[in-house]
JSON list of C-alpha atoms in Angstrom, two decimals:
[
{"chain": "A", "resi": 22, "resn": "UNK", "atom": "CA", "xyz": [10.94, 112.20, 50.57]},
{"chain": "A", "resi": 23, "resn": "UNK", "atom": "CA", "xyz": [9.51, 108.95, 52.24]},
{"chain": "A", "resi": 24, "resn": "UNK", "atom": "CA", "xyz": [13.12, 107.35, 52.20]},
{"chain": "A", "resi": 25, "resn": "UNK", "atom": "CA", "xyz": [15.39, 109.84, 52.95]},
{"chain": "A", "resi": 26, "resn": "UNK", "atom": "CA", "xyz": [12.98, 110.28, 56.05]},
{"chain": "A", "resi": 27, "resn": "UNK", "atom": "CA", "xyz": [13.63, 106.86, 56.98]},
{"chain": "A", "resi": 28, "resn": "UNK", "atom": "CA", "xyz": [16.85, 106.82, 56.37]},
{"chain": "A", "resi": 29, "resn": "UNK", "atom": "CA", "xyz": [17.32, 109.65, 58.77]},
{"chain": "A", "resi": 30, "resn": "UNK", "atom": "CA", "xyz": [14.99, 107.84, 61.33]},
{"chain": "A", "resi": 31, "resn": "UNK", "atom": "CA", "xyz": [17.74, 105.15, 61.24]},
{"chain": "A", "resi": 32, "resn": "UNK", "atom": "CA", "xyz": [20.41, 106.44, 61.46]},
{"chain": "A", "resi": 33, "resn": "UNK", "atom": "CA", "xyz": [18.98, 108.01, 64.44]},
{"chain": "A", "resi": 34, "resn": "UNK", "atom": "CA", "xyz": [18.06, 104.92, 66.24]},
{"chain": "A", "resi": 35, "resn": "UNK", "atom": "CA", "xyz": [21.41, 103.46, 65.17]},
{"chain": "A", "resi": 36, "resn": "UNK", "atom": "CA", "xyz": [23.67, 106.67, 66.77]},
{"chain": "A", "resi": 37, "resn": "UNK", "atom": "CA", "xyz": [21.26, 106.42, 69.99]},
{"chain": "A", "resi": 38, "resn": "UNK", "atom": "CA", "xyz": [21.85, 102.19, 70.51]},
{"chain": "A", "resi": 39, "resn": "UNK", "atom": "CA", "xyz": [25.64, 102.81, 69.53]},
{"chain": "A", "resi": 40, "resn": "UNK", "atom": "CA", "xyz": [26.26, 105.77, 72.56]},
{"chain": "A", "resi": 41, "resn": "UNK", "atom": "CA", "xyz": [23.79, 103.62, 75.35]},
{"chain": "A", "resi": 42, "resn": "UNK", "atom": "CA", "xyz": [26.24, 99.97, 75.11]},
{"chain": "A", "resi": 43, "resn": "UNK", "atom": "CA", "xyz": [24.34, 98.26, 73.29]},
{"chain": "A", "resi": 44, "resn": "UNK", "atom": "CA", "xyz": [27.91, 96.61, 71.80]},
{"chain": "A", "resi": 45, "resn": "UNK", "atom": "CA", "xyz": [28.29, 94.71, 75.37]},
{"chain": "A", "resi": 46, "resn": "UNK", "atom": "CA", "xyz": [29.30, 95.80, 79.10]},
{"chain": "A", "resi": 47, "resn": "UNK", "atom": "CA", "xyz": [32.39, 97.80, 79.16]},
{"chain": "A", "resi": 48, "resn": "UNK", "atom": "CA", "xyz": [35.81, 96.12, 79.63]},
{"chain": "A", "resi": 49, "resn": "UNK", "atom": "CA", "xyz": [39.09, 97.42, 81.84]},
{"chain": "A", "resi": 50, "resn": "UNK", "atom": "CA", "xyz": [41.59, 97.69, 79.03]},
{"chain": "A", "resi": 51, "resn": "UNK", "atom": "CA", "xyz": [44.37, 95.83, 79.32]},
{"chain": "A", "resi": 52, "resn": "UNK", "atom": "CA", "xyz": [47.40, 96.62, 81.36]},
{"chain": "A", "resi": 53, "resn": "UNK", "atom": "CA", "xyz": [49.96, 98.41, 79.41]},
{"chain": "A", "resi": 54, "resn": "UNK", "atom": "CA", "xyz": [53.50, 97.15, 77.93]},
{"chain": "A", "resi": 55, "resn": "UNK", "atom": "CA", "xyz": [56.66, 98.00, 79.29]},
{"chain": "A", "resi": 56, "resn": "UNK", "atom": "CA", "xyz": [58.25, 98.79, 76.61]},
{"chain": "A", "resi": 57, "resn": "UNK", "atom": "CA", "xyz": [55.35, 101.34, 76.13]},
{"chain": "A", "resi": 58, "resn": "UNK", "atom": "CA", "xyz": [56.35, 105.20, 77.51]},
{"chain": "A", "resi": 59, "resn": "UNK", "atom": "CA", "xyz": [54.80, 106.22, 80.21]},
{"chain": "A", "resi": 60, "resn": "UNK", "atom": "CA", "xyz": [51.84, 109.26, 80.39]},
{"chain": "A", "resi": 61, "resn": "UNK", "atom": "CA", "xyz": [53.16, 112.68, 80.76]},
{"chain": "A", "resi": 62, "resn": "UNK", "atom": "CA", "xyz": [55.55, 114.89, 78.43]},
{"chain": "A", "resi": 63, "resn": "UNK", "atom": "CA", "xyz": [58.49, 113.05, 76.57]},
{"chain": "A", "resi": 64, "resn": "UNK", "atom": "CA", "xyz": [60.45, 115.34, 74.31]},
{"chain": "A", "resi": 65, "resn": "UNK", "atom": "CA", "xyz": [63.01, 113.92, 72.13]},
{"chain": "A", "resi": 66, "resn": "UNK", "atom": "CA", "xyz": [65.34, 115.11, 69.29]},
{"chain": "A", "resi": 67, "resn": "UNK", "atom": "CA", "xyz": [68.59, 116.05, 67.38]},
{"chain": "A", "resi": 68, "resn": "UNK", "atom": "CA", "xyz": [69.79, 119.12, 66.86]},
{"chain": "A", "resi": 69, "resn": "UNK", "atom": "CA", "xyz": [72.85, 120.75, 64.94]},
{"chain": "A", "resi": 70, "resn": "UNK", "atom": "CA", "xyz": [74.58, 123.42, 65.16]},
{"chain": "A", "resi": 71, "resn": "UNK", "atom": "CA", "xyz": [77.63, 124.51, 63.23]},
{"chain": "A", "resi": 72, "resn": "UNK", "atom": "CA", "xyz": [79.50, 127.03, 60.64]},
{"chain": "A", "resi": 73, "resn": "UNK", "atom": "CA", "xyz": [80.88, 125.21, 57.00]},
{"chain": "A", "resi": 74, "resn": "UNK", "atom": "CA", "xyz": [83.13, 127.41, 55.22]},
{"chain": "A", "resi": 75, "resn": "UNK", "atom": "CA", "xyz": [85.73, 126.50, 52.73]},
{"chain": "A", "resi": 76, "resn": "UNK", "atom": "CA", "xyz": [89.08, 128.17, 51.73]}
]
């Protein structure tokens, strides 16, 4: 029982530290490459319709 409580306390401390920026100062994301899609809605695809009959 004591080991479970100790493990739970350790997990809580670790989660708290991970959430408060202990991994370092915030950094700006790298600029998007020119080939990256622009934000927004993008629809692409292919559709085929038709009737096939054999005599």
